[in-house]
């Protein structure tokens, strides 16, 4: 229905407004400032603070601008005597119980209450009684509370209900006894919980990890792009004396709106990790020595020049920038090294020649919320891409039918019709959907005006990925749904485009002599490895990676960090940069190229990684390796991409296998990656690590009963030669015959394939 516009007057000026819009929205749009606390454009209207009172024609009383819909001919005054008196009185009431501790409040200098008080309050208070005190709550490692400062605007409460989809905070008591706190759980568990810090208009909820690090006015703000998932959320990174001390969202309605995930907000803590490499290091006779850059580069160049290219493997993490990835593959190919890959957690590469030039969502991110039917295949989207999950949740709340086929029942925060089948049965389950026109999934996708079939990270890491993809594509074609991918890392799309795959050059160009995928060269036959921003926990099969890397003659690591394990197998450490210490580009799941500048310097002698690669290229004598800025590298890649259709997910491989590649022996492992263990930076963020649940093995109660295992019992989990002991957790969402042991955990890093076979026995 077409929107109707009306003319109203604000402060004697005529303005056009959408009929029925709240006055505060109209005022915001026309630059008229109305003070507010409880109103927030992304939340429902509560109208409980009364700070937005304005004068309205023909109204004896002042009215709240956030709860007054406009109609033709209405007249308002926001700064008349009547309005000002009302605003002043409300401000006085709000300050009755608010402590005057601004000098020691972390919100000081960026506090809405402080600002509005200066602009609209009185210089004195008539209140001379004792102020009330509210006990603080410990709500976890991310958010600090000072609940005496709370003005009960309920933004945090509504956020939990309306955006995070978890009723974690609420009000208890009435009137001046009303207190905001957590309902049942003591800790906020939502993956978006940190957004309440930005929403809270006072210093009641502040960021615990950055508390008291600096005053707001001492911080320098830098634009950045979040480095963890494929959304590419817009960040503002704040530095104090060149140290990153905070990350907050930068508003962009097309991508992250005004939210960010906790992972994107708090992972900056990892930048200052104790295992940063701050000097180039060389290993001789089993001992590490510090080296000058020249020595280290010469030693690295010698290794690369003398290594047998056919027995050299180059692996990059897709959290690297486009520029780093592009130089990495140019350098390797310049040395005739063909075994190049970034798909560290993937195991099935059988259809890679039919894969699109780069996998993408198939639509702009914001369009996800317009979908009427969504089918997720192998996706824990809530943990993997929290802000895409938020868009899907919006769609679901508007009535979209969201369906999922997963190897275990993942916890969604909206209604999802989820089919959880063992990994070995996913293929048949999807086949059954595709073959049956009467199937509910098929029918819902067909009937919907806007429908999409999305392949998630779990599907990509599944041993039957190629068949799952082929079936998913067929399903999308048969139903007229859009086919898309929810890719893994901040720059998975960029890694494809940059050519960090063994079978294609950058821009998807054909390669006459392709290399083999990671699963085929991650073995003892490969004598030299070059790792870009990659460590053991990034592999889908850390056991296989550890064996191959430990057996190699040389392992060259170019990365900001090196943990103990890396130091054991590496022979050269070249210190690089994190996302905050380099300029670069990430390409998100909607194929949006987002470039950013460096926020601060890498520590010690570490250098921006693209520069390390560039100089290394010169050292080994690769021709035409002389870029002077990251912009030049991206420009070159764009030239290569001229006329290339990158956004198409068209896929033309025949479905061949009908038997699953998942091993039928023992328990089928479901090894999805824990959300705070996905990449090196987040694994080093202390506050996020403190939020991790205890590592457990999830078992179906039926299996547990048959083995005499009760919840909490110690269970021996063996995979190949490795065995670990974990407490059991009984979970109806785990299919019978399966065991949920997440990947990326410190304890599970000794295990093998994420979807391999496990032996489970009661320990002791
Ligand atoms: S804690 Fe902050 S956001 Fe929540 S109700 Fe109080 S003032 Fe509002
Ligand atoms: S902003 Fe209008 S009542 Fe709070």
PDB file of C-alpha atoms in Angstrom, residues 2 30 41 50 253 300 325 480 487 572 574 674 679 747:
ATOM      1  CA  UNK A   2       1.371   3.408  -0.940  1.00  0.00           C
ATOM      2  CA  UNK A  30      14.161  17.173   9.696  1.00  0.00           C
ATOM      3  CA  UNK A  41      14.573   3.840  16.444  1.00  0.00           C
ATOM      4  CA  UNK A  50       8.810  11.241  29.365  1.00  0.00           C
ATOM      5  CA  UNK A 253      21.574  -0.092   7.605  1.00  0.00           C
ATOM      6  CA  UNK A 300      62.940 -17.642   4.040  1.00  0.00           C
ATOM      7  CA  UNK A 325      45.696 -13.270  -0.079  1.00  0.00           C
ATOM      8  CA  UNK A 480      12.363 -20.879  -7.902  1.00  0.00           C
ATOM      9  CA  UNK A 487      30.372 -18.553   4.085  1.00  0.00           C
ATOM     10  CA  UNK A 572      60.559 -19.412  10.553  1.00  0.00           C
ATOM     11  CA  UNK A 574      57.683 -13.607  10.242  1.00  0.00           C
ATOM     12  CA  UNK A 674      32.518 -23.053  18.706  1.00  0.00           C
ATOM     13  CA  UNK A 679      40.005 -17.820  14.255  1.00  0.00           C
ATOM     14  CA  UNK A 747      40.878 -29.898  24.334  1.00  0.00           C
TER      15      UNK A 747
END
